[in-house]
Coordinates of C-alpha atoms in Angstrom, one line a residue:
M1 CA 3.0 62.6 -52.7
G2 CA 6.5 61.3 -53.5
K3 CA 7.4 57.8 -54.7
L4 CA 9.0 57.0 -51.3
Q5 CA 5.7 57.6 -49.7
L6 CA 3.9 54.9 -51.7
S7 CA 2.4 52.1 -49.6
L8 CA 2.6 48.5 -50.4
F9 CA -1.1 48.7 -51.5
D10 CA -0.2 51.4 -54.1
Y11 CA 1.7 48.8 -56.2
F12 CA -1.5 46.8 -56.7
R13 CA -3.9 49.8 -57.0
P14 CA -4.7 50.3 -60.7
S15 CA -4.4 53.9 -62.0
P16 CA -7.4 55.4 -63.9
L17 CA -5.1 56.0 -66.9
R18 CA -4.2 52.3 -67.1
I19 CA -7.8 51.4 -67.3
F20 CA -9.4 54.3 -69.3
G21 CA -6.8 55.1 -72.1
L22 CA -7.6 58.0 -74.4
G23 CA -5.9 56.6 -77.5
N24 CA -3.9 53.6 -78.8
S25 CA -0.5 55.2 -78.6
I26 CA -1.2 56.6 -75.2
A27 CA -2.8 53.3 -74.2
G28 CA 0.3 51.4 -75.4
I29 CA 2.5 53.6 -73.4
H30 CA 0.4 53.2 -70.3
I31 CA 0.1 49.5 -70.8
K32 CA 3.9 49.1 -70.9
S33 CA 4.2 51.4 -67.9
W34 CA 1.6 49.4 -66.0
V35 CA 3.3 46.1 -66.8
S36 CA 6.6 47.5 -65.7
Q37 CA 5.3 48.8 -62.5
T38 CA 3.4 45.7 -61.7
F39 CA 6.5 43.5 -62.3
N40 CA 8.5 45.7 -60.1
G41 CA 5.8 45.5 -57.4
L42 CA 5.8 41.7 -57.5
I43 CA 9.6 41.7 -57.1
F44 CA 9.3 43.9 -54.1
V45 CA 6.5 41.8 -52.5
C46 CA 8.3 38.5 -53.0
T47 CA 11.4 40.0 -51.5
F48 CA 9.5 41.3 -48.6
V49 CA 7.7 38.0 -48.0
F50 CA 11.0 36.1 -48.2
L51 CA 12.6 38.4 -45.6
V52 CA 9.6 38.0 -43.3
L53 CA 9.7 34.1 -43.6
A54 CA 13.5 34.1 -43.0
M55 CA 13.2 36.2 -39.9
N56 CA 10.3 34.1 -38.6
Y57 CA 12.2 30.9 -39.2
G58 CA 15.3 32.2 -37.4
Y59 CA 13.3 33.3 -34.5
S60 CA 11.5 30.0 -34.3
C61 CA 14.7 28.0 -34.3
M62 CA 16.1 30.2 -31.6
V63 CA 13.1 29.9 -29.4
L64 CA 12.7 26.1 -29.9
D65 CA 16.4 25.5 -29.1
V66 CA 16.2 27.5 -25.9
Q67 CA 12.7 26.3 -24.8
P68 CA 12.2 22.7 -26.0
V69 CA 9.1 22.3 -23.8
V70 CA 7.3 24.6 -26.3
R71 CA 7.8 22.1 -29.0
N72 CA 6.0 19.3 -27.1
Y73 CA 3.3 21.2 -25.3
E74 CA 0.6 19.8 -27.5
I75 CA 1.2 16.2 -26.3
Y76 CA 1.5 17.0 -22.6
N77 CA -1.6 16.0 -20.7
V78 CA -1.7 17.4 -17.2
T79 CA -4.8 15.2 -16.4
A80 CA -3.0 11.9 -17.3
P81 CA -2.5 9.6 -14.3
R82 CA 1.0 9.4 -12.9
Q83 CA 3.0 6.3 -13.7
E84 CA 2.5 3.8 -10.9
C85 CA 5.5 3.4 -8.5
N86 CA 7.5 0.3 -9.0
Y87 CA 8.3 -0.3 -5.3
F88 CA 10.5 -3.3 -6.1
D89 CA 13.0 -1.7 -8.4
G90 CA 15.6 -0.1 -6.1
S91 CA 18.4 -0.6 -3.7
W92 CA 19.2 -0.9 0.0
V93 CA 20.3 2.3 1.8
Y94 CA 22.0 2.3 5.2
D95 CA 19.8 4.2 7.7
E96 CA 20.6 4.7 11.3
R97 CA 16.9 5.2 12.1
Y98 CA 16.4 1.5 11.7
P99 CA 15.3 -1.0 13.0
L100 CA 11.7 0.0 13.6
Y101 CA 11.2 -2.3 16.6
N102 CA 13.1 -4.5 19.0
A103 CA 12.2 -8.2 18.5
S104 CA 12.8 -8.9 22.2
D105 CA 10.0 -6.5 23.0
C106 CA 7.6 -8.2 20.7
P107 CA 6.1 -11.4 22.2
F108 CA 5.0 -12.5 18.7
A109 CA 8.5 -12.6 17.2
E110 CA 9.5 -16.2 17.0
R111 CA 12.6 -16.9 19.0
G112 CA 14.1 -18.7 16.0
F113 CA 14.1 -15.4 14.0
N114 CA 15.4 -13.2 16.8
C115 CA 19.0 -13.4 15.8
L116 CA 20.3 -10.9 18.4
A117 CA 18.7 -12.8 21.2
N118 CA 20.3 -15.9 19.9
G119 CA 23.8 -14.5 20.0
R120 CA 24.4 -12.5 16.9
K121 CA 26.8 -9.6 17.7
D122 CA 26.7 -7.4 14.6
K123 CA 23.7 -5.2 14.2
D124 CA 24.2 -3.7 10.8
Y125 CA 21.9 -6.1 9.0
Q126 CA 19.0 -4.4 10.8
K127 CA 19.8 -0.9 9.5
W128 CA 19.2 -1.3 5.8
R129 CA 16.2 0.6 4.3
W130 CA 14.7 -0.3 0.9
K131 CA 14.7 2.7 -1.5
P132 CA 12.9 2.4 -4.8
K133 CA 14.6 4.1 -7.8
N134 CA 11.9 6.5 -9.0
C135 CA 9.7 7.0 -6.0
D136 CA 9.5 6.7 -2.2
I137 CA 7.9 4.4 0.2
L138 CA 5.8 6.3 2.7
K139 CA 7.6 6.7 5.9
F140 CA 6.2 4.2 8.4
N141 CA 3.8 6.0 10.8
V142 CA 2.3 3.3 13.0
H143 CA -0.6 5.4 14.2
V144 CA -1.7 6.2 10.6
V145 CA -1.4 2.6 9.7
L146 CA -3.3 1.4 12.7
E147 CA -6.1 3.8 11.9
M148 CA -6.2 2.6 8.3
L149 CA -6.5 -1.0 9.5
R150 CA -9.1 -0.3 12.2
G151 CA -11.9 -2.8 12.0
K152 CA -10.1 -4.9 9.3
R153 CA -9.1 -8.5 9.0
V154 CA -5.7 -9.2 7.5
V155 CA -4.9 -12.7 6.5
F156 CA -1.6 -14.3 5.5
V157 CA -1.6 -17.6 3.7
G158 CA 1.5 -19.6 2.9
D159 CA 4.7 -21.2 4.4
S160 CA 7.1 -20.2 7.1
L161 CA 8.3 -17.2 5.1
G162 CA 4.7 -16.0 5.1
R163 CA 4.6 -16.5 8.9
T164 CA 7.8 -14.3 9.2
Q165 CA 6.0 -11.5 7.4
W166 CA 3.0 -12.0 9.6
E167 CA 5.2 -11.7 12.7
S168 CA 6.9 -8.7 11.3
M169 CA 3.6 -6.9 10.8
I170 CA 2.4 -7.6 14.3
C171 CA 5.7 -6.3 15.8
L172 CA 5.6 -3.2 13.7
L173 CA 2.0 -2.5 14.7
M174 CA 2.6 -3.1 18.4
T175 CA 5.0 -0.2 18.5
G176 CA 1.9 2.1 18.4
V177 CA -0.1 0.3 21.1
E178 CA 0.4 1.6 24.7
D179 CA -1.4 -1.3 26.4
K180 CA 0.5 -4.3 25.1
S181 CA -2.0 -6.6 26.9
S182 CA -4.7 -5.5 24.5
V183 CA -2.8 -7.4 21.8
Y184 CA -3.2 -11.2 22.1
E185 CA -3.5 -14.5 20.2
I186 CA -7.2 -15.2 19.9
N187 CA -6.9 -18.9 20.9
G188 CA -4.2 -18.4 23.5
K189 CA -1.8 -20.3 21.4
K190 CA 2.0 -19.8 21.4
I191 CA 3.6 -19.3 18.0
T192 CA 5.1 -22.5 16.7
K193 CA 5.9 -23.8 13.2
Q194 CA 3.3 -26.6 13.3
I195 CA 0.1 -24.7 14.1
R196 CA -2.0 -24.3 11.0
H197 CA -3.8 -21.2 12.2
L198 CA -2.7 -18.3 14.3
G199 CA -4.6 -15.0 14.9
V200 CA -3.6 -11.9 16.8
R201 CA -6.2 -9.4 17.8
F202 CA -5.5 -5.7 18.4
A203 CA -8.5 -5.1 20.7
S204 CA -8.4 -1.3 20.8
Y205 CA -8.5 -1.2 17.0
N206 CA -10.9 -4.2 16.4
L207 CA -8.1 -5.5 14.1
I208 CA -7.1 -9.1 13.6
V209 CA -4.0 -10.3 11.8
E210 CA -4.0 -14.0 11.0
F211 CA -1.7 -16.6 9.5
Y212 CA -2.9 -19.9 7.8
R213 CA -0.2 -22.4 7.2
S214 CA -0.7 -23.8 3.7
V215 CA 2.7 -24.5 2.1
F216 CA 1.3 -25.8 -1.2
L217 CA -2.0 -23.9 -1.3
V218 CA -3.6 -27.0 -2.9
Q219 CA -5.1 -29.9 -1.0
P220 CA -3.0 -32.9 0.2
G221 CA -4.8 -36.1 -1.0
A222 CA -4.9 -39.8 -0.3
V223 CA -3.1 -42.2 -2.5
P224 CA -5.3 -43.6 -5.4
K225 CA -5.9 -47.3 -5.5
Q226 CA -3.4 -49.4 -7.4
S227 CA -0.7 -46.7 -7.2
P228 CA 3.0 -47.7 -7.3
K229 CA 4.4 -48.5 -3.8
R230 CA 6.7 -45.6 -4.0
V231 CA 3.7 -43.2 -3.7
K232 CA 3.0 -42.4 -0.1
S233 CA 1.1 -39.2 -0.5
T234 CA -0.2 -36.9 -3.1
L235 CA -1.2 -33.3 -3.9
K236 CA -4.5 -32.6 -5.6
L237 CA -3.3 -29.8 -8.0
D238 CA -6.9 -29.1 -9.1
V239 CA -8.3 -28.6 -5.6
L240 CA -7.4 -25.7 -3.3
D241 CA -6.6 -26.4 0.4
N242 CA -9.7 -27.3 2.4
I243 CA -9.1 -24.5 4.8
S244 CA -9.4 -21.9 2.0
K245 CA -13.0 -21.2 3.0
K246 CA -11.6 -19.4 6.1
W247 CA -9.7 -17.0 3.9
I248 CA -12.7 -15.5 2.1
Q249 CA -14.1 -12.9 4.5
S250 CA -10.9 -10.9 4.8
D251 CA -10.1 -7.3 3.9
I252 CA -6.4 -7.8 3.0
L253 CA -5.3 -11.3 1.8
I254 CA -1.5 -12.0 1.2
F255 CA -0.3 -15.3 -0.3
N256 CA 3.1 -16.8 -0.7
S257 CA 4.2 -20.3 -1.8
G258 CA 7.3 -21.8 -3.3
H259 CA 9.8 -23.1 -0.8
W260 CA 8.2 -26.5 -0.5
W261 CA 7.9 -27.0 -4.2
T262 CA 11.2 -28.9 -4.5
P263 CA 12.0 -32.5 -5.3
G264 CA 13.6 -32.8 -1.8
K265 CA 10.4 -31.9 -0.1
L266 CA 8.2 -33.8 -2.5
F267 CA 9.6 -36.8 -4.4
D268 CA 12.2 -37.6 -1.7
M269 CA 9.2 -37.8 0.7
R270 CA 7.4 -39.9 -1.9
C271 CA 4.8 -37.2 -2.6
Y272 CA 3.4 -37.0 -6.1
F273 CA 0.8 -35.1 -8.0
Q274 CA -2.7 -36.0 -9.1
I275 CA -5.3 -34.2 -11.2
D276 CA -8.9 -35.3 -11.4
G277 CA -8.1 -38.3 -9.3
R278 CA -5.3 -39.5 -11.6
L279 CA -1.7 -39.7 -10.7
K280 CA 0.8 -37.7 -12.7
L281 CA 4.0 -39.5 -11.9
G282 CA 6.0 -37.9 -14.6
M283 CA 5.0 -34.3 -13.9
S284 CA 7.8 -31.9 -13.0
T285 CA 7.6 -29.6 -9.9
A286 CA 7.6 -26.6 -12.2
S287 CA 4.6 -27.8 -14.2
A288 CA 2.8 -28.9 -11.0
Y289 CA 3.4 -25.4 -9.5
N290 CA 1.9 -23.7 -12.5
T291 CA -1.1 -26.0 -12.3
A292 CA -1.6 -25.3 -8.6
L293 CA -1.4 -21.6 -9.1
T294 CA -3.9 -21.8 -11.9
T295 CA -6.2 -23.5 -9.5
W296 CA -5.5 -20.8 -6.9
S297 CA -6.3 -18.0 -9.5
S298 CA -9.6 -19.6 -10.4
W299 CA -10.5 -19.8 -6.7
V300 CA -9.7 -16.1 -6.2
Q301 CA -11.7 -15.1 -9.3
N302 CA -14.8 -17.2 -8.2
M303 CA -14.7 -16.9 -4.4
I304 CA -13.2 -13.5 -3.5
D305 CA -15.1 -10.3 -3.7
T306 CA -12.2 -8.1 -4.8
N307 CA -14.3 -5.0 -4.3
R308 CA -13.9 -5.7 -0.6
T309 CA -10.7 -7.8 -0.4
R310 CA -7.4 -6.6 -1.7
V311 CA -5.4 -9.6 -2.8
F312 CA -1.6 -9.8 -2.9
F313 CA 0.9 -12.6 -3.9
R314 CA 4.4 -12.3 -2.7
T315 CA 7.1 -13.8 -5.0
F316 CA 9.8 -16.2 -4.1
E317 CA 12.4 -15.0 -1.5
P318 CA 16.0 -15.8 -2.5
S319 CA 18.1 -18.0 -0.2
H320 CA 21.9 -17.9 0.0
W321 CA 23.0 -21.5 0.4
S322 CA 26.4 -22.2 -1.1
G323 CA 28.7 -25.2 -1.8
S324 CA 28.4 -28.0 -4.3
K325 CA 25.3 -29.4 -2.6
H326 CA 23.9 -26.1 -1.4
L327 CA 24.3 -27.0 2.2
T328 CA 26.7 -24.3 3.3
C329 CA 25.4 -21.2 4.9
K330 CA 27.7 -18.2 5.1
V331 CA 26.0 -15.2 6.5
T332 CA 27.9 -12.0 5.5
R333 CA 28.4 -8.8 7.5
F334 CA 27.0 -6.6 4.8
P335 CA 24.8 -7.0 1.7
L336 CA 26.5 -8.4 -1.4
N337 CA 27.6 -6.1 -4.2
T338 CA 26.3 -8.5 -6.8
T339 CA 23.2 -10.6 -7.0
D340 CA 24.6 -13.6 -8.9
G341 CA 21.4 -14.1 -10.8
K342 CA 19.3 -14.4 -7.6
E343 CA 17.1 -11.5 -8.7
R344 CA 15.3 -14.0 -11.0
N345 CA 13.5 -17.2 -10.0
P346 CA 11.3 -19.6 -12.0
F347 CA 8.7 -19.7 -9.2
S348 CA 8.4 -15.9 -9.3
D349 CA 8.1 -15.9 -13.1
T350 CA 5.2 -18.4 -12.8
I351 CA 3.5 -16.2 -10.2
I352 CA 3.8 -13.1 -12.4
K353 CA 2.5 -15.0 -15.5
V354 CA -0.5 -16.5 -13.7
V355 CA -1.6 -13.2 -12.1
K356 CA -1.3 -11.4 -15.5
N357 CA -3.9 -13.7 -16.9
M358 CA -6.4 -13.1 -14.1
T359 CA -9.6 -11.2 -14.7
V360 CA -9.7 -9.7 -11.2
P361 CA -7.2 -7.3 -9.5
V362 CA -4.3 -9.0 -7.7
T363 CA -1.1 -7.3 -6.8
V364 CA 2.2 -9.2 -7.2
M365 CA 4.7 -8.2 -4.5
H366 CA 7.9 -9.0 -6.5
V367 CA 10.3 -9.2 -3.6
T368 CA 12.7 -11.5 -5.3
P369 CA 15.1 -8.8 -6.5
M370 CA 15.0 -7.2 -3.0
G371 CA 16.5 -10.2 -1.3
A372 CA 19.0 -11.1 -3.9
S373 CA 21.9 -9.3 -2.3
R374 CA 20.9 -9.7 1.4
S375 CA 23.1 -12.6 2.4
D376 CA 23.7 -10.7 5.6
A377 CA 20.1 -10.9 6.7
H378 CA 19.6 -14.6 7.1
V379 CA 19.2 -16.5 10.4
G380 CA 22.4 -18.5 9.8
T381 CA 23.3 -20.2 13.1
W382 CA 21.6 -17.6 15.2
S383 CA 18.4 -19.5 15.6
D384 CA 16.8 -21.5 18.4
N385 CA 18.7 -24.5 17.0
P386 CA 22.2 -23.3 16.1
L387 CA 23.3 -26.8 15.0
V388 CA 21.0 -26.4 11.9
P389 CA 22.2 -23.4 9.8
D390 CA 19.5 -21.4 8.0
C391 CA 20.2 -19.5 4.8
S392 CA 16.5 -19.3 3.8
H393 CA 14.7 -17.5 6.6
W394 CA 15.3 -13.9 7.7
C395 CA 16.3 -12.4 11.0
L396 CA 13.7 -10.1 12.6
P397 CA 13.9 -7.1 12.5
G398 CA 15.1 -7.3 8.9
V399 CA 14.0 -7.9 5.3
P400 CA 10.3 -8.8 6.0
D401 CA 9.8 -5.4 7.5
A402 CA 10.5 -3.8 4.2
W403 CA 7.9 -6.0 2.6
N404 CA 5.3 -4.7 5.1
E405 CA 6.5 -1.1 4.6
I406 CA 5.8 -1.5 0.9
L407 CA 2.4 -3.1 1.6
F408 CA 1.4 -0.3 4.0
S409 CA 2.6 2.3 1.5
R410 CA 0.5 0.8 -1.3
L411 CA -2.6 0.5 0.9
L412 CA -2.4 4.0 2.1
S413 CA -1.8 5.4 -1.5
Q414 CA -4.9 3.5 -2.7
D415 CA -7.2 4.8 0.1

């Protein structure tokens, strides 16, 4: 066999002459020959291994550059849950398919919020759909939503902004009911701002949607003895509203509060705070609000069975008053291009902070950024009292419908 036919193994296979020499001279010659051949073999092997490693490295670099997913496959977990959708990080998109209902066809839409019926001419404010950045809100299908809510009790608790969302939900749901007479207020009451409790039943679905007016959530109290004369009423920050016992047996419970927590609606009306029966004359509204929400959170944790009841708290809704004293209301034709800082609010920050510290599941509906640019969607002078402008409440249809679309989408995604 010729030298060119030697295999790699032959360089390491010892020859019988190298091991069994017949004499010293011959052995010396063979030892030198063996060393020489072994050295040459090692050079050949090292060169071969180097070439193999170089080729492998080049191939790896080429593959990794072209297919980076290969580099990270070991940390990709297909069974990991998808990141939860942030419904409240997004923008408004003009959509000709909107609005989803006609307020004039809905007997539960308060006349004061039906801007078109009160003389507003432009209709563009009704046609904006909320679009989250990284996900989608489920398209509103009234029949699917009604079936989801069949046999349920939905309760809204809060101020007039909460009542607006309540009205919006009823109007949305009524678009799927053929017999409108099967939808009625359970006590035969007409919707007004003063009534503390309103409930609408959808008889064919055994569904009731209620609203409880509790603007502070905590209990108004009597004035303690020997209080200063300027104190005419108080809020018991450590006691929840006495109608709270009626909120307990619900399937969906939505809270809001904030618009009454201002010096103008408290201190100017000579209303002050008390804790454990003692007046807190120097307490700020911000501190009092935090204390009240802490009382609310304790009540939810102790009184609500969150295995049955899904609890939501909607954050503060931006208003668009202007002027030096914030008394001017200029309703624009289209949404603003900037938010002017209205996407943040101290009341909203407090809600988020309190809920984060709770030991039971509560969902914050952080609607504050959604309304920051919607100066076009307020009631303005198109209310039942045009002499009193309104840059706090929203026209219906309008912004509150988007809140309910998000609520329905979340409920459906959890079922």
